[in-house]
mmCIF file of C-alpha atoms in Angstrom:
data_model
loop_
_atom_site.group_PDB
_atom_site.id
_atom_site.type_symbol
_atom_site.label_atom_id
_atom_site.label_comp_id
_atom_site.label_asym_id
_atom_site.label_seq_id
_atom_site.Cartn_x
_atom_site.Cartn_y
_atom_site.Cartn_z
ATOM 1 C CA MET A 1 0.233 0.070 0.260
ATOM 2 C CA SER A 2 1.307 3.605 -0.594
ATOM 3 C CA GLU A 3 1.782 6.000 1.907
ATOM 4 C CA GLY A 4 -0.847 8.043 0.807
ATOM 5 C CA THR A 5 -3.646 5.598 1.559
ATOM 6 C CA THR A 6 -6.169 6.438 3.635
ATOM 7 C CA MET A 7 -6.788 4.426 7.033
ATOM 8 C CA LEU A 8 -10.353 4.014 5.438
ATOM 9 C CA GLU A 9 -8.796 2.221 2.052
ATOM 10 C CA GLN A 10 -6.609 0.304 4.244
ATOM 11 C CA VAL A 11 -9.358 -1.352 6.029
ATOM 12 C CA ASN A 12 -11.488 -1.991 3.024
ATOM 13 C CA ASP A 13 -8.528 -3.749 1.317
ATOM 14 C CA PHE A 14 -8.109 -5.940 4.431
ATOM 15 C CA MET A 15 -11.957 -6.460 4.492
ATOM 16 C CA GLY A 16 -11.615 -7.946 0.766
ATOM 17 C CA ARG A 17 -8.834 -9.889 1.660
ATOM 18 C CA ILE A 18 -10.945 -11.848 4.480
ATOM 19 C CA LEU A 19 -13.980 -12.190 2.277
ATOM 20 C CA ILE A 20 -11.803 -13.953 -0.471
ATOM 21 C CA ALA A 21 -10.495 -16.075 2.331
ATOM 22 C CA GLY A 22 -14.374 -16.818 3.381
ATOM 23 C CA GLU A 23 -13.878 -15.651 6.752
ATOM 24 C CA GLU A 24 -16.586 -13.044 6.677
ATOM 25 C CA ASN A 25 -18.004 -14.408 9.995
ATOM 26 C CA SER A 26 -14.474 -13.931 11.560
ATOM 27 C CA TRP A 27 -14.178 -11.563 14.860
ATOM 28 C CA ASP A 28 -11.418 -9.816 12.529
ATOM 29 C CA TYR A 29 -14.132 -9.159 9.653
ATOM 30 C CA GLY A 30 -16.673 -8.043 11.914
ATOM 31 C CA PHE A 31 -14.107 -5.612 14.117
ATOM 32 C CA LEU A 32 -13.168 -3.858 10.534
ATOM 33 C CA GLU A 33 -16.774 -3.753 9.384
ATOM 34 C CA SER A 34 -17.756 -1.892 12.466
ATOM 35 C CA ILE A 35 -14.838 0.655 12.287
ATOM 36 C CA THR A 36 -15.634 1.316 8.661
ATOM 37 C CA LYS A 37 -18.406 3.432 9.887
ATOM 38 C CA HIS A 38 -16.523 4.973 12.377
ATOM 39 C CA LEU A 39 -13.601 6.105 9.827
ATOM 40 C CA ALA A 40 -16.559 7.152 7.177
ATOM 41 C CA SER A 41 -18.207 9.600 9.506
ATOM 42 C CA GLY A 42 -14.706 11.479 9.564
ATOM 43 C CA ARG A 43 -13.402 10.487 13.018
ATOM 44 C CA THR A 44 -10.016 8.877 13.912
ATOM 45 C CA LEU A 45 -9.689 5.320 15.651
ATOM 46 C CA SER A 46 -9.187 5.303 19.614
ATOM 47 C CA TYR A 47 -5.749 3.853 20.687
ATOM 48 C CA PRO A 48 -7.215 0.200 21.491
ATOM 49 C CA GLN A 49 -8.855 0.487 18.200
ATOM 50 C CA GLU A 50 -5.515 1.393 16.398
ATOM 51 C CA ARG A 51 -3.875 -1.432 18.324
ATOM 52 C CA ALA A 52 -6.404 -4.342 17.212
ATOM 53 C CA PHE A 53 -6.595 -2.939 13.469
ATOM 54 C CA GLN A 54 -2.579 -3.379 13.547
ATOM 55 C CA GLN A 55 -2.711 -6.841 14.652
ATOM 56 C CA ILE A 56 -5.509 -7.740 11.940
ATOM 57 C CA LYS A 57 -3.157 -6.348 9.533
ATOM 58 C CA GLY A 58 -0.394 -8.812 10.838
ATOM 59 C CA ARG A 59 -2.771 -11.847 10.405
ATOM 60 C CA TRP A 60 -3.752 -10.609 6.788
ATOM 61 C CA SER A 61 -0.628 -9.287 5.450
ATOM 62 C CA ASP A 62 1.026 -10.775 2.275
ATOM 63 C CA GLU A 63 3.522 -12.986 4.062
ATOM 64 C CA ALA A 64 0.504 -14.282 6.666
ATOM 65 C CA LEU A 65 -1.429 -14.943 3.218
ATOM 66 C CA LYS A 66 1.342 -16.892 1.898
ATOM 67 C CA ALA A 67 1.699 -18.662 5.082
ATOM 68 C CA ARG A 68 -1.674 -19.810 4.975
ATOM 69 C CA ALA A 69 -1.610 -21.066 1.667
ATOM 70 C CA ASP A 70 1.593 -23.089 2.454
ATOM 71 C CA TRP A 71 -0.425 -24.614 5.451
ATOM 72 C CA VAL A 72 -3.472 -25.864 3.267
ATOM 73 C CA LYS A 73 -0.682 -27.274 0.605
ATOM 74 C CA ASN A 74 1.164 -29.298 3.345
ATOM 75 C CA TRP A 75 -2.137 -30.548 5.130
ATOM 76 C CA ASP A 76 -1.749 -34.236 5.360
ATOM 77 C CA ASP A 77 -3.587 -37.484 6.627
ATOM 78 C CA GLU A 78 -1.392 -37.021 9.724
ATOM 79 C CA LYS A 79 -2.679 -33.704 10.702
ATOM 80 C CA GLU A 80 -6.270 -34.659 9.548
ATOM 81 C CA GLN A 81 -6.151 -37.629 11.690
ATOM 82 C CA LYS A 82 -4.965 -35.560 14.736
ATOM 83 C CA PHE A 83 -7.228 -32.979 14.017
ATOM 84 C CA CYS A 84 -10.171 -35.260 13.808
ATOM 85 C CA ILE A 85 -9.402 -36.989 17.416
ATOM 86 C CA ALA A 86 -9.406 -33.620 18.834
ATOM 87 C CA LEU A 87 -12.399 -32.525 17.452
ATOM 88 C CA ARG A 88 -14.239 -35.359 18.836
ATOM 89 C CA TYR A 89 -12.449 -35.033 22.372
ATOM 90 C CA TYR A 90 -13.286 -31.599 22.652
ATOM 91 C CA ASP A 91 -17.096 -32.205 21.426
ATOM 92 C CA ARG A 92 -17.503 -34.044 24.278
ATOM 93 C CA THR A 93 -16.175 -31.423 26.635
ATOM 94 C CA GLY A 94 -17.811 -28.633 25.647
ATOM 95 C CA TYR A 95 -14.636 -26.561 25.035
ATOM 96 C CA TYR A 96 -13.655 -24.951 21.801
ATOM 97 C CA GLY A 97 -17.291 -25.140 20.321
ATOM 98 C CA ASN A 98 -16.823 -22.472 17.945
ATOM 99 C CA ILE A 99 -14.289 -24.704 16.323
ATOM 100 C CA THR A 100 -16.111 -28.145 17.063
ATOM 101 C CA GLY A 101 -19.212 -26.661 15.639
ATOM 102 C CA LYS A 102 -17.478 -25.154 12.553
ATOM 103 C CA TYR A 103 -15.693 -28.541 11.337
ATOM 104 C CA LEU A 104 -18.336 -31.150 12.852
ATOM 105 C CA LYS A 105 -21.744 -31.832 11.422
ATOM 106 C CA TYR A 106 -24.021 -33.793 13.688
ATOM 107 C CA GLU A 107 -26.038 -36.676 12.476
ATOM 108 C CA LYS A 108 -28.325 -38.795 14.050
ATOM 109 C CA SER A 109 -27.027 -42.561 15.087
ATOM 110 C CA LYS A 110 -28.469 -45.052 17.839
ATOM 111 C CA ASP A 111 -26.633 -43.152 20.419
ATOM 112 C CA GLY A 112 -28.336 -39.812 19.860
ATOM 113 C CA LEU A 113 -26.432 -37.335 17.884
ATOM 114 C CA THR A 114 -22.900 -37.978 16.416
ATOM 115 C CA GLY A 115 -20.481 -35.268 15.214
ATOM 116 C CA VAL A 116 -19.045 -36.136 11.691
ATOM 117 C CA ARG A 117 -16.264 -34.218 10.219
ATOM 118 C CA SER A 118 -17.045 -31.667 7.899
ATOM 119 C CA GLY A 119 -15.668 -28.111 6.491
ATOM 120 C CA GLY A 120 -12.286 -27.736 4.718
ATOM 121 C CA THR A 121 -8.740 -27.340 6.049
ATOM 122 C CA PRO A 122 -8.822 -25.308 9.432
ATOM 123 C CA THR A 123 -6.250 -22.416 9.863
ATOM 124 C CA MET A 124 -2.820 -22.829 11.741
ATOM 125 C CA GLY A 125 -4.372 -20.854 14.740
ATOM 126 C CA GLU A 126 -7.284 -23.122 14.954
ATOM 127 C CA TYR A 127 -5.243 -26.581 14.624
ATOM 128 C CA ASN A 128 -2.684 -25.340 17.161
ATOM 129 C CA LYS A 129 -5.193 -24.305 19.632
ATOM 130 C CA ILE A 130 -6.993 -27.821 19.799
ATOM 131 C CA VAL A 131 -3.994 -30.214 19.035
ATOM 132 C CA GLU A 132 -0.992 -28.276 20.351
ATOM 133 C CA ASN A 133 -2.290 -28.165 23.953
ATOM 134 C CA LYS A 134 -1.165 -30.909 26.756
ATOM 135 C CA TYR A 135 -4.605 -32.536 27.163
ATOM 136 C CA ALA A 136 -5.160 -32.820 23.264
ATOM 137 C CA ALA A 137 -1.709 -34.323 22.870
ATOM 138 C CA GLY A 138 -2.556 -36.783 25.881
ATOM 139 C CA VAL A 139 -5.622 -37.825 24.103
ATOM 140 C CA ILE A 140 -3.904 -38.142 20.738
ATOM 141 C CA ARG A 141 -1.108 -40.109 22.304
ATOM 142 C CA ASN A 142 -3.479 -42.666 23.918
ATOM 143 C CA PHE A 143 -5.363 -43.158 20.573
ATOM 144 C CA LEU A 144 -2.320 -43.596 18.395
ATOM 145 C CA SER A 145 -0.311 -45.544 21.113
ATOM 146 C CA GLU A 146 0.302 -49.025 20.059
ATOM 147 C CA PRO A 147 -2.019 -51.589 21.938
ATOM 148 C CA LYS A 148 -0.802 -53.261 25.212
ATOM 149 C CA PHE A 149 -3.065 -56.311 24.498
ATOM 150 C CA VAL A 150 -3.874 -58.550 21.734
ATOM 151 C CA VAL A 151 -7.436 -58.858 20.848
ATOM 152 C CA GLY A 152 -8.958 -62.249 21.964
ATOM 153 C CA SER A 153 -6.247 -62.444 24.939
ATOM 154 C CA THR A 154 -6.745 -62.431 28.354
ATOM 155 C CA ALA A 155 -5.746 -59.782 31.299
ATOM 156 C CA CYS A 156 -6.905 -59.003 34.614
ATOM 157 C CA PHE A 157 -7.797 -55.928 36.217
ATOM 158 C CA ARG A 158 -5.647 -54.055 38.729
ATOM 159 C CA ALA A 159 -6.650 -54.067 42.387
ATOM 160 C CA ALA A 160 -6.553 -50.553 42.134
ATOM 161 C CA SER A 161 -8.502 -50.002 39.174
ATOM 162 C CA GLY A 162 -11.225 -47.692 40.626
ATOM 163 C CA THR A 163 -13.747 -50.554 39.848
ATOM 164 C CA ARG A 164 -13.695 -52.642 42.995
ATOM 165 C CA ARG A 165 -16.503 -55.024 41.562
ATOM 166 C CA PHE A 166 -13.892 -56.293 39.054
ATOM 167 C CA ALA A 167 -10.673 -55.734 41.278
ATOM 168 C CA ASN A 168 -8.116 -58.597 40.231
ATOM 169 C CA LYS A 169 -10.954 -60.200 37.851
ATOM 170 C CA PRO A 170 -9.881 -61.639 34.432
ATOM 171 C CA VAL A 171 -11.043 -60.389 31.117
ATOM 172 C CA ILE A 172 -10.796 -61.245 27.504
ATOM 173 C CA ILE A 173 -9.939 -58.446 25.436
ATOM 174 C CA LEU A 174 -12.936 -57.870 22.799
ATOM 175 C CA LYS A 175 -11.585 -54.653 20.957
ATOM 176 C CA TYR A 176 -10.243 -51.208 20.947
ATOM 177 C CA GLY A 177 -12.075 -47.820 20.932
ATOM 178 C CA ASP A 178 -12.412 -45.552 17.938
ATOM 179 C CA ALA A 179 -11.807 -41.664 18.333
ATOM 180 C CA ASN A 180 -14.939 -41.215 20.043
ATOM 181 C CA ASP A 181 -14.231 -43.363 22.811
ATOM 182 C CA VAL A 182 -11.106 -41.993 24.190
ATOM 183 C CA LYS A 183 -12.174 -39.687 27.164
ATOM 184 C CA SER A 184 -8.835 -39.025 28.997
ATOM 185 C CA HIS A 185 -5.580 -37.206 28.653
ATOM 186 C CA ALA A 186 -3.977 -39.353 31.306
ATOM 187 C CA LYS A 187 -1.352 -41.781 30.652
ATOM 188 C CA GLY A 188 -2.677 -45.085 29.647
ATOM 189 C CA ALA A 189 -6.265 -44.086 29.146
ATOM 190 C CA LYS A 190 -6.310 -46.271 26.035
ATOM 191 C CA PRO A 191 -10.124 -47.286 25.621
ATOM 192 C CA VAL A 192 -10.613 -50.979 25.285
ATOM 193 C CA GLN A 193 -13.894 -53.149 25.560
ATOM 194 C CA VAL A 194 -13.156 -55.966 27.690
ATOM 195 C CA LEU A 195 -15.414 -59.221 29.088
ATOM 196 C CA PRO A 196 -15.007 -60.130 32.513
ATOM 197 C CA ILE A 197 -15.214 -63.928 32.430
ATOM 198 C CA GLY A 198 -18.032 -65.104 34.118
ATOM 199 C CA SER A 199 -20.283 -62.205 32.610
ATOM 200 C CA ALA A 200 -22.485 -61.938 29.792
ATOM 201 C CA GLU A 201 -22.248 -58.355 29.400
ATOM 202 C CA PRO A 202 -18.664 -56.548 27.709
ATOM 203 C CA ILE A 203 -17.672 -53.506 29.612
ATOM 204 C CA TRP A 204 -15.490 -50.409 28.435
ATOM 205 C CA THR A 205 -12.274 -49.751 30.567
ATOM 206 C CA GLU A 206 -8.870 -48.285 29.936
ATOM 207 C CA GLU A 207 -5.483 -49.970 29.537
ATOM 208 C CA ARG A 208 -4.126 -48.441 32.657
ATOM 209 C CA TYR A 209 -6.508 -50.306 34.666
ATOM 210 C CA LEU A 210 -5.557 -53.955 33.633
ATOM 211 C CA LYS A 211 -2.405 -55.894 33.678
ATOM 212 C CA LYS A 212 -1.265 -59.190 31.849
ATOM 213 C CA ALA A 213 -2.975 -62.102 33.284
ATOM 214 C CA LYS A 214 -0.447 -64.893 35.369
ATOM 215 C CA LYS A 215 0.472 -67.673 33.170
ATOM 216 C CA ARG A 216 -1.161 -70.861 35.038
ATOM 217 C CA LYS A 217 1.533 -73.410 36.092
#
């Protein structure tokens, strides 16, 4: 932009950039829209408004737009998998509803409404917010870690499993859960469905509550 560009022209330019990106529902666009009326009336921006505008300019600069384009270009299966796991985790917890609501559509299932991945590639900021934090990182680690027990093998509940009813009780490993079943970032909280020996009903638990069954002598 030339030095002679007015503040209003700058605002309109950045609003255009945001429109082209399809982010007209973003806070940035709403803020710029609000100050256009302010500037059109001949008034100047307050210090907080000016500071917010400078931040928006940084987020939508030529360099930032190139970084966005590169981010989309370099989106891969690994990022998609991690993003989907984090979406389903936070959909259950209720946090980051603005992101889960944007990238999950809700369909009816036997368990009620289920979130199904929708939308396009998230921004780097959205991805980092729900994937690159210690809680999501723990959940993703639990889901992607190698199973400790082979499906069809036997294991045993630990005495301190938090489930007195099944303490030290042997079980058969039936299956491991999917991304919708991971409920904790705690180490070893990989979801697994087991059948307590002597019981007709399978139950869900987590690997951390199980140990290898002792071999019979």
